[in-house]
Amino acid sequence: MGKFKDLLEGQDYIILDGALGTELEKRGYDVSGKLWSAKYLLENPQVIQDLHETYLQAGADILTTSSYQATVQGLEDFGLSEKVALDTITLTVDLAKAARDKVWTELADADKNKRPYPLISGDVGPYAAYLADGSEYTGAYDLGQEDYKNFHRPRIQTLLDAGSDLLGIETIPNVNEAKALIDLLATEFSQVEAYISFTAQDNAHISDGTSIEEVAALCDASQQVLALGINCSAPRVFDGLLKRIRQVTDKPLVTYPNSGEIYDGATQTWKSVPDNSHTLLENALLWHQSGAKVVGGCCRTSPEDIAYLAKAIRG
């Protein structure tokens, strides 16, 4: 164990970055299609590096690679060879590292002293992201354990080989996929540090209906999973989930909600209205009381949200 463990032990709050795909969309980039934001790794990678730089300038301590939708199978379906697909996944780490190098070099010493050196989190999204049908929010798919492992293994290996400091296994809606990932880490990536976060539609279960206590116990038993929590879910479900998780584990908790809007997988659009009852900062402060240490934003949150969060927490 190393950098992530040290960061968790040395900080009261660790600030994640915010949305990538929906922020690109807000800036006028078309993210429709199965590759979503990952298509800009092929068409215009500079826009991804620019957004990484924006989040670091906003105060993020962990920068998430743009590999959520970048899987070997998905890129091959798009027409790329396996080598080019793996090179594209490597690029997601290279862009994040280039952004970190640029922003940290330009940062004044006084500002560096106020924050930890940022870490690069290799983003491991669920099999649902490859399906691109919104099943991140239902967990309605079922593969065998070896099939899950075969799907995730090459991306994880590539992210680590490229220099990711840790893995961010996120938006997991399915207990069997979680089991496969945790076992894969234990048996093949025993030195890696990771956090895992799940999606949920109520305050007691992850999206496939499995109790939050069951998946929390799986994470608690893992030597590689140093923190766990909820992401890309409506803020209203977090209170109950965090309290239930805390009854199972003492590990640091992770919270990065979406805006509270509902994602329609058929049209690839966000419906209803955002939950403006609390700001991202207000929620982070509240959830901190239940053990949340790694805090940030997911879909439909912005660099401005992260900047406000960082400024308030760091004074």
mmCIF file of C-alpha atoms in Angstrom:
data_model
loop_
_atom_site.group_PDB
_atom_site.id
_atom_site.type_symbol
_atom_site.label_atom_id
_atom_site.label_comp_id
_atom_site.label_asym_id
_atom_site.label_seq_id
_atom_site.Cartn_x
_atom_site.Cartn_y
_atom_site.Cartn_z
ATOM 1 C CA MET A 1 0.000 0.000 0.000
ATOM 2 C CA GLY A 2 1.203 3.507 -0.685
ATOM 3 C CA LYS A 3 0.114 6.850 -2.002
ATOM 4 C CA PHE A 4 -3.652 6.522 -1.589
ATOM 5 C CA LYS A 5 -3.322 5.095 1.902
ATOM 6 C CA ASP A 6 -1.026 7.972 2.872
ATOM 7 C CA LEU A 7 -3.475 10.488 1.420
ATOM 8 C CA LEU A 8 -6.383 8.966 3.334
ATOM 9 C CA GLU A 9 -4.422 9.005 6.579
ATOM 10 C CA GLY A 10 -3.094 12.530 6.105
ATOM 11 C CA GLN A 11 -6.214 14.433 5.082
ATOM 12 C CA ASP A 12 -9.554 15.104 6.719
ATOM 13 C CA TYR A 13 -11.114 15.669 3.287
ATOM 14 C CA ILE A 14 -9.926 14.449 -0.112
ATOM 15 C CA ILE A 15 -11.477 16.298 -3.030
ATOM 16 C CA LEU A 16 -12.343 14.406 -6.201
ATOM 17 C CA ASP A 17 -12.884 16.035 -9.556
ATOM 18 C CA GLY A 18 -16.356 16.356 -11.088
ATOM 19 C CA ALA A 19 -18.216 15.349 -14.234
ATOM 20 C CA LEU A 20 -16.340 14.722 -17.478
ATOM 21 C CA GLY A 21 -18.906 13.672 -20.096
ATOM 22 C CA THR A 22 -21.718 15.981 -19.063
ATOM 23 C CA GLU A 23 -19.262 18.864 -18.616
ATOM 24 C CA LEU A 24 -17.949 18.328 -22.148
ATOM 25 C CA GLU A 25 -21.560 18.304 -23.329
ATOM 26 C CA LYS A 26 -22.223 21.572 -21.518
ATOM 27 C CA ARG A 27 -19.255 23.062 -23.336
ATOM 28 C CA GLY A 28 -20.758 22.151 -26.694
ATOM 29 C CA TYR A 29 -19.173 18.785 -27.443
ATOM 30 C CA ASP A 30 -21.379 15.978 -28.761
ATOM 31 C CA VAL A 31 -21.073 12.981 -26.433
ATOM 32 C CA SER A 32 -23.841 10.864 -27.963
ATOM 33 C CA GLY A 33 -23.111 7.299 -29.031
ATOM 34 C CA LYS A 34 -21.704 4.267 -27.255
ATOM 35 C CA LEU A 35 -18.252 5.769 -26.688
ATOM 36 C CA TRP A 36 -19.707 8.891 -25.026
ATOM 37 C CA SER A 37 -16.849 11.159 -23.900
ATOM 38 C CA ALA A 38 -14.241 8.539 -24.849
ATOM 39 C CA LYS A 39 -14.625 9.398 -28.524
ATOM 40 C CA TYR A 40 -12.660 12.585 -27.831
ATOM 41 C CA LEU A 41 -9.668 10.418 -26.982
ATOM 42 C CA LEU A 42 -9.699 9.654 -30.699
ATOM 43 C CA GLU A 43 -10.941 12.948 -32.116
ATOM 44 C CA ASN A 44 -9.563 15.684 -29.857
ATOM 45 C CA PRO A 45 -7.736 14.525 -26.728
ATOM 46 C CA GLN A 46 -6.662 18.058 -25.865
ATOM 47 C CA VAL A 47 -10.185 18.926 -24.741
ATOM 48 C CA ILE A 48 -9.962 16.170 -22.144
ATOM 49 C CA GLN A 49 -6.585 17.371 -20.891
ATOM 50 C CA ASP A 50 -7.945 20.926 -20.719
ATOM 51 C CA LEU A 51 -10.822 19.762 -18.520
ATOM 52 C CA HIS A 52 -8.432 17.818 -16.294
ATOM 53 C CA GLU A 53 -6.435 21.031 -15.863
ATOM 54 C CA THR A 54 -9.586 22.951 -14.988
ATOM 55 C CA TYR A 55 -10.467 20.505 -12.213
ATOM 56 C CA LEU A 56 -6.947 20.599 -10.802
ATOM 57 C CA GLN A 57 -7.014 24.378 -10.830
ATOM 58 C CA ALA A 58 -10.345 24.151 -9.011
ATOM 59 C CA GLY A 59 -8.645 22.207 -6.216
ATOM 60 C CA ALA A 60 -9.115 18.493 -6.956
ATOM 61 C CA ASP A 61 -6.796 16.134 -5.047
ATOM 62 C CA ILE A 62 -7.645 13.110 -7.201
ATOM 63 C CA LEU A 63 -7.881 13.325 -10.971
ATOM 64 C CA THR A 64 -9.948 10.588 -12.615
ATOM 65 C CA THR A 65 -8.832 9.280 -15.992
ATOM 66 C CA SER A 66 -11.196 9.445 -18.977
ATOM 67 C CA SER A 67 -11.395 5.645 -19.204
ATOM 68 C CA TYR A 68 -14.905 5.111 -17.820
ATOM 69 C CA GLN A 69 -16.256 4.419 -21.307
ATOM 70 C CA ALA A 70 -12.916 3.374 -22.805
ATOM 71 C CA THR A 71 -12.871 -0.415 -22.745
ATOM 72 C CA VAL A 72 -11.064 -2.803 -25.046
ATOM 73 C CA GLN A 73 -14.331 -4.396 -26.158
ATOM 74 C CA GLY A 74 -16.035 -1.054 -26.735
ATOM 75 C CA LEU A 75 -13.130 0.384 -28.700
ATOM 76 C CA GLU A 76 -12.826 -2.773 -30.781
ATOM 77 C CA ASP A 77 -16.539 -2.571 -31.566
ATOM 78 C CA PHE A 78 -15.805 0.959 -32.801
ATOM 79 C CA GLY A 79 -13.329 -0.527 -35.281
ATOM 80 C CA LEU A 80 -9.997 -0.243 -33.490
ATOM 81 C CA SER A 81 -7.461 -3.035 -33.190
ATOM 82 C CA GLU A 82 -6.703 -4.432 -29.743
ATOM 83 C CA LYS A 83 -3.334 -2.622 -29.721
ATOM 84 C CA VAL A 84 -4.870 0.733 -30.596
ATOM 85 C CA ALA A 85 -7.589 0.169 -27.997
ATOM 86 C CA LEU A 86 -4.965 -0.468 -25.321
ATOM 87 C CA ASP A 87 -2.950 2.535 -26.502
ATOM 88 C CA THR A 88 -6.095 4.640 -26.181
ATOM 89 C CA ILE A 89 -6.567 3.517 -22.589
ATOM 90 C CA THR A 90 -2.899 4.377 -21.926
ATOM 91 C CA LEU A 91 -3.604 7.824 -23.359
ATOM 92 C CA THR A 92 -6.212 8.457 -20.660
ATOM 93 C CA VAL A 93 -3.461 8.225 -18.036
ATOM 94 C CA ASP A 94 -1.005 10.240 -20.115
ATOM 95 C CA LEU A 95 -3.508 13.097 -20.450
ATOM 96 C CA ALA A 96 -4.165 13.163 -16.713
ATOM 97 C CA LYS A 97 -0.441 13.101 -15.908
ATOM 98 C CA ALA A 98 0.269 15.877 -18.427
ATOM 99 C CA ALA A 99 -2.468 17.994 -16.865
ATOM 100 C CA ARG A 100 -1.082 17.380 -13.381
ATOM 101 C CA ASP A 101 2.467 18.244 -14.457
ATOM 102 C CA LYS A 102 1.347 21.467 -16.117
ATOM 103 C CA VAL A 103 -0.897 22.716 -13.302
ATOM 104 C CA TRP A 104 1.486 21.757 -10.489
ATOM 105 C CA THR A 105 4.442 23.441 -12.227
ATOM 106 C CA GLU A 106 2.456 26.652 -12.615
ATOM 107 C CA LEU A 107 1.101 26.619 -9.049
ATOM 108 C CA ALA A 108 2.659 29.045 -6.568
ATOM 109 C CA ASP A 109 4.544 27.491 -3.661
ATOM 110 C CA ALA A 110 2.090 29.009 -1.185
ATOM 111 C CA ASP A 111 -0.783 27.259 -2.960
ATOM 112 C CA LYS A 112 1.094 23.947 -3.120
ATOM 113 C CA ASN A 113 1.543 24.065 0.642
ATOM 114 C CA LYS A 114 -2.236 24.218 1.137
ATOM 115 C CA ARG A 115 -2.970 20.946 -0.628
ATOM 116 C CA PRO A 116 -1.560 17.473 -1.234
ATOM 117 C CA TYR A 117 0.112 16.493 -4.490
ATOM 118 C CA PRO A 118 -2.733 15.238 -6.708
ATOM 119 C CA LEU A 119 -3.080 11.535 -7.461
ATOM 120 C CA ILE A 120 -4.225 9.924 -10.708
ATOM 121 C CA SER A 121 -7.123 7.488 -10.325
ATOM 122 C CA GLY A 122 -7.475 4.968 -13.155
ATOM 123 C CA ASP A 123 -11.209 4.966 -13.828
ATOM 124 C CA VAL A 124 -12.823 1.516 -14.037
ATOM 125 C CA GLY A 125 -16.473 1.836 -14.995
ATOM 126 C CA PRO A 126 -18.986 -1.044 -14.938
ATOM 127 C CA TYR A 127 -19.825 -3.431 -17.742
ATOM 128 C CA ALA A 128 -22.986 -1.350 -18.017
ATOM 129 C CA ALA A 129 -20.955 1.535 -19.436
ATOM 130 C CA TYR A 130 -20.014 -0.671 -22.391
ATOM 131 C CA LEU A 131 -23.690 -1.536 -22.897
ATOM 132 C CA ALA A 132 -24.461 2.213 -23.027
ATOM 133 C CA ASP A 133 -28.137 1.620 -22.250
ATOM 134 C CA GLY A 134 -28.443 3.219 -18.835
ATOM 135 C CA SER A 135 -28.064 -0.045 -16.933
ATOM 136 C CA GLU A 136 -25.583 1.651 -14.592
ATOM 137 C CA TYR A 137 -28.798 2.623 -12.820
ATOM 138 C CA THR A 138 -30.500 -0.786 -12.844
ATOM 139 C CA GLY A 139 -27.772 -3.430 -12.748
ATOM 140 C CA ALA A 140 -29.968 -5.476 -15.089
ATOM 141 C CA TYR A 141 -27.293 -7.610 -16.709
ATOM 142 C CA ASP A 142 -25.746 -10.920 -15.728
ATOM 143 C CA LEU A 143 -22.383 -12.315 -16.785
ATOM 144 C CA GLY A 144 -20.351 -15.126 -15.284
ATOM 145 C CA GLN A 145 -17.534 -14.293 -12.886
ATOM 146 C CA GLU A 146 -14.837 -15.114 -15.435
ATOM 147 C CA ASP A 147 -16.599 -13.046 -18.082
ATOM 148 C CA TYR A 148 -16.557 -9.999 -15.817
ATOM 149 C CA LYS A 149 -12.887 -10.560 -15.052
ATOM 150 C CA ASN A 150 -11.977 -10.992 -18.727
ATOM 151 C CA PHE A 151 -13.780 -7.756 -19.514
ATOM 152 C CA HIS A 152 -12.096 -5.679 -16.795
ATOM 153 C CA ARG A 153 -8.610 -7.235 -16.680
ATOM 154 C CA PRO A 154 -6.943 -5.606 -19.731
ATOM 155 C CA ARG A 155 -8.127 -2.106 -18.874
ATOM 156 C CA ILE A 156 -7.011 -2.422 -15.249
ATOM 157 C CA GLN A 157 -3.607 -3.763 -16.294
ATOM 158 C CA THR A 158 -3.165 -0.978 -18.834
ATOM 159 C CA LEU A 159 -4.162 1.774 -16.416
ATOM 160 C CA LEU A 160 -1.661 0.498 -13.867
ATOM 161 C CA ASP A 161 1.119 -0.003 -16.412
ATOM 162 C CA ALA A 162 0.583 3.573 -17.598
ATOM 163 C CA GLY A 163 1.170 4.946 -14.107
ATOM 164 C CA SER A 164 -2.171 5.341 -12.333
ATOM 165 C CA ASP A 165 -1.606 5.870 -8.614
ATOM 166 C CA LEU A 166 -4.782 3.986 -7.686
ATOM 167 C CA LEU A 167 -7.971 2.617 -9.227
ATOM 168 C CA GLY A 168 -11.371 4.269 -8.986
ATOM 169 C CA ILE A 169 -13.889 1.477 -9.545
ATOM 170 C CA GLU A 170 -17.081 3.431 -9.884
ATOM 171 C CA THR A 171 -20.785 3.445 -10.717
ATOM 172 C CA ILE A 172 -21.109 -0.276 -9.950
ATOM 173 C CA PRO A 173 -24.788 -1.327 -9.875
ATOM 174 C CA ASN A 174 -24.450 -5.099 -9.722
ATOM 175 C CA VAL A 175 -23.302 -7.267 -6.802
ATOM 176 C CA ASN A 176 -21.924 -10.076 -8.975
ATOM 177 C CA GLU A 177 -19.778 -7.636 -10.897
ATOM 178 C CA ALA A 178 -18.534 -6.221 -7.595
ATOM 179 C CA LYS A 179 -17.612 -9.718 -6.407
ATOM 180 C CA ALA A 180 -15.693 -10.392 -9.627
ATOM 181 C CA LEU A 181 -13.803 -7.114 -9.429
ATOM 182 C CA ILE A 182 -12.840 -7.558 -5.780
ATOM 183 C CA ASP A 183 -11.663 -11.104 -6.463
ATOM 184 C CA LEU A 184 -9.715 -9.918 -9.513
ATOM 185 C CA LEU A 185 -7.896 -7.346 -7.391
ATOM 186 C CA ALA A 186 -7.082 -9.931 -4.722
ATOM 187 C CA THR A 187 -5.805 -12.616 -7.075
ATOM 188 C CA GLU A 188 -4.112 -10.635 -9.850
ATOM 189 C CA PHE A 189 -3.519 -7.080 -8.622
ATOM 190 C CA SER A 190 -2.703 -7.612 -4.978
ATOM 191 C CA GLN A 191 -0.538 -4.486 -4.663
ATOM 192 C CA VAL A 192 -3.068 -2.045 -6.077
ATOM 193 C CA GLU A 193 -4.976 0.486 -3.995
ATOM 194 C CA ALA A 194 -8.573 1.256 -4.929
ATOM 195 C CA TYR A 195 -11.874 2.725 -3.932
ATOM 196 C CA ILE A 196 -15.223 1.317 -5.059
ATOM 197 C CA SER A 197 -18.442 3.266 -5.363
ATOM 198 C CA PHE A 198 -21.913 2.002 -6.197
ATOM 199 C CA THR A 199 -25.101 3.423 -7.692
ATOM 200 C CA ALA A 200 -28.384 3.290 -5.786
ATOM 201 C CA GLN A 201 -32.002 4.229 -6.325
ATOM 202 C CA ASP A 202 -33.102 4.120 -2.676
ATOM 203 C CA ASN A 203 -31.456 4.500 0.725
ATOM 204 C CA ALA A 204 -30.967 0.790 1.450
ATOM 205 C CA HIS A 205 -29.859 -1.022 -1.739
ATOM 206 C CA ILE A 206 -27.564 -0.694 -4.717
ATOM 207 C CA SER A 207 -29.266 -0.478 -8.084
ATOM 208 C CA ASP A 208 -29.780 -4.227 -8.643
ATOM 209 C CA GLY A 209 -31.626 -4.527 -5.307
ATOM 210 C CA THR A 210 -28.764 -5.985 -3.253
ATOM 211 C CA SER A 211 -28.603 -4.578 0.267
ATOM 212 C CA ILE A 212 -25.927 -1.955 0.773
ATOM 213 C CA GLU A 213 -24.759 -3.886 3.829
ATOM 214 C CA GLU A 214 -23.899 -6.916 1.665
ATOM 215 C CA VAL A 215 -21.672 -5.000 -0.731
ATOM 216 C CA ALA A 216 -20.161 -2.993 2.120
ATOM 217 C CA ALA A 217 -19.123 -6.253 3.775
ATOM 218 C CA LEU A 218 -17.455 -7.393 0.540
ATOM 219 C CA CYS A 219 -15.466 -4.156 0.415
ATOM 220 C CA ASP A 220 -14.616 -4.290 4.101
ATOM 221 C CA ALA A 221 -13.040 -7.711 3.636
ATOM 222 C CA SER A 222 -10.857 -6.558 0.718
ATOM 223 C CA GLN A 223 -7.232 -5.608 1.355
ATOM 224 C CA GLN A 224 -7.122 -3.536 -1.847
ATOM 225 C CA VAL A 225 -10.324 -1.521 -1.336
ATOM 226 C CA LEU A 226 -9.289 1.295 1.003
ATOM 227 C CA ALA A 227 -12.500 3.324 0.708
ATOM 228 C CA LEU A 228 -16.040 2.731 -0.527
ATOM 229 C CA GLY A 229 -19.234 4.622 -1.118
ATOM 230 C CA ILE A 230 -21.845 5.930 -3.522
ATOM 231 C CA ASN A 231 -21.596 7.901 -6.747
ATOM 232 C CA CYS A 232 -23.811 9.110 -9.601
ATOM 233 C CA SER A 233 -26.909 8.738 -7.456
ATOM 234 C CA ALA A 234 -29.408 11.311 -6.243
ATOM 235 C CA PRO A 235 -28.304 13.217 -3.131
ATOM 236 C CA ARG A 236 -31.517 12.231 -1.316
ATOM 237 C CA VAL A 237 -30.449 8.560 -0.975
ATOM 238 C CA PHE A 238 -26.997 9.167 0.528
ATOM 239 C CA ASP A 239 -27.881 9.748 4.187
ATOM 240 C CA GLY A 240 -29.475 6.354 4.717
ATOM 241 C CA LEU A 241 -26.897 4.490 2.636
ATOM 242 C CA LEU A 242 -23.935 5.972 4.470
ATOM 243 C CA LYS A 243 -25.407 5.174 7.861
ATOM 244 C CA ARG A 244 -25.989 1.571 6.801
ATOM 245 C CA ILE A 245 -22.473 1.260 5.366
ATOM 246 C CA ARG A 246 -20.972 2.666 8.558
ATOM 247 C CA GLN A 247 -22.620 -0.127 10.561
ATOM 248 C CA VAL A 248 -20.564 -2.625 8.520
ATOM 249 C CA THR A 249 -17.160 -0.972 8.038
ATOM 250 C CA ASP A 250 -14.884 1.675 9.505
ATOM 251 C CA LYS A 251 -13.162 2.340 6.169
ATOM 252 C CA PRO A 252 -13.312 5.901 4.799
ATOM 253 C CA LEU A 253 -16.409 6.601 2.734
ATOM 254 C CA VAL A 254 -16.670 8.068 -0.754
ATOM 255 C CA THR A 255 -19.463 10.398 -1.895
ATOM 256 C CA TYR A 256 -19.888 12.044 -5.266
ATOM 257 C CA PRO A 257 -23.531 12.460 -6.223
ATOM 258 C CA ASN A 258 -25.034 13.475 -9.515
ATOM 259 C CA SER A 259 -27.334 16.479 -9.730
ATOM 260 C CA GLY A 260 -30.402 14.463 -8.710
ATOM 261 C CA GLU A 261 -31.713 14.298 -12.265
ATOM 262 C CA ILE A 262 -32.736 10.979 -13.867
ATOM 263 C CA TYR A 263 -30.800 9.459 -16.776
ATOM 264 C CA ASP A 264 -32.795 8.020 -19.690
ATOM 265 C CA GLY A 265 -30.636 5.331 -21.301
ATOM 266 C CA ALA A 266 -32.826 5.060 -24.388
ATOM 267 C CA THR A 267 -32.360 8.708 -25.362
ATOM 268 C CA GLN A 268 -29.043 9.278 -23.541
ATOM 269 C CA THR A 269 -30.469 12.385 -21.910
ATOM 270 C CA TRP A 270 -31.063 13.623 -18.366
ATOM 271 C CA LYS A 271 -34.665 14.138 -17.288
ATOM 272 C CA SER A 272 -36.530 15.944 -14.468
ATOM 273 C CA VAL A 273 -34.898 18.774 -12.541
ATOM 274 C CA PRO A 274 -31.799 18.935 -10.342
ATOM 275 C CA ASP A 275 -31.995 18.692 -6.566
ATOM 276 C CA ASN A 276 -31.070 22.179 -5.399
ATOM 277 C CA SER A 277 -32.158 21.681 -1.780
ATOM 278 C CA HIS A 278 -28.489 21.542 -0.738
ATOM 279 C CA THR A 279 -25.238 22.542 -2.401
ATOM 280 C CA LEU A 280 -22.492 20.007 -3.049
ATOM 281 C CA LEU A 281 -20.593 21.616 -0.170
ATOM 282 C CA GLU A 282 -23.514 21.364 2.244
ATOM 283 C CA ASN A 283 -23.970 17.704 1.398
ATOM 284 C CA ALA A 284 -20.242 16.973 1.743
ATOM 285 C CA LEU A 285 -20.157 18.553 5.197
ATOM 286 C CA LEU A 286 -23.233 16.599 6.266
ATOM 287 C CA TRP A 287 -21.998 13.266 4.900
ATOM 288 C CA HIS A 288 -18.597 13.830 6.495
ATOM 289 C CA GLN A 289 -20.330 13.282 9.827
ATOM 290 C CA SER A 290 -21.179 9.753 8.634
ATOM 291 C CA GLY A 291 -17.603 9.006 7.590
ATOM 292 C CA ALA A 292 -17.276 10.524 4.120
ATOM 293 C CA LYS A 293 -13.691 11.566 3.460
ATOM 294 C CA VAL A 294 -13.403 11.350 -0.347
ATOM 295 C CA VAL A 295 -15.886 13.894 -1.719
ATOM 296 C CA GLY A 296 -16.666 15.341 -5.117
ATOM 297 C CA GLY A 297 -19.267 15.425 -7.868
ATOM 298 C CA CYS A 298 -20.487 13.151 -10.645
ATOM 299 C CA CYS A 299 -22.756 13.722 -13.670
ATOM 300 C CA ARG A 300 -24.116 17.239 -14.127
ATOM 301 C CA THR A 301 -21.727 18.740 -11.562
ATOM 302 C CA SER A 302 -19.114 21.253 -12.676
ATOM 303 C CA PRO A 303 -15.631 22.639 -12.015
ATOM 304 C CA GLU A 304 -17.339 25.549 -10.305
ATOM 305 C CA ASP A 305 -18.900 23.122 -7.813
ATOM 306 C CA ILE A 306 -15.490 21.591 -7.072
ATOM 307 C CA ALA A 307 -13.859 25.012 -6.730
ATOM 308 C CA TYR A 308 -16.517 26.109 -4.247
ATOM 309 C CA LEU A 309 -16.083 22.871 -2.313
ATOM 310 C CA ALA A 310 -12.277 23.137 -2.222
ATOM 311 C CA LYS A 311 -12.252 26.808 -1.249
ATOM 312 C CA ALA A 312 -14.680 26.293 1.589
ATOM 313 C CA ILE A 313 -12.934 23.199 2.985
ATOM 314 C CA ARG A 314 -9.423 24.606 2.714
ATOM 315 C CA GLY A 315 -10.290 28.167 3.649
#
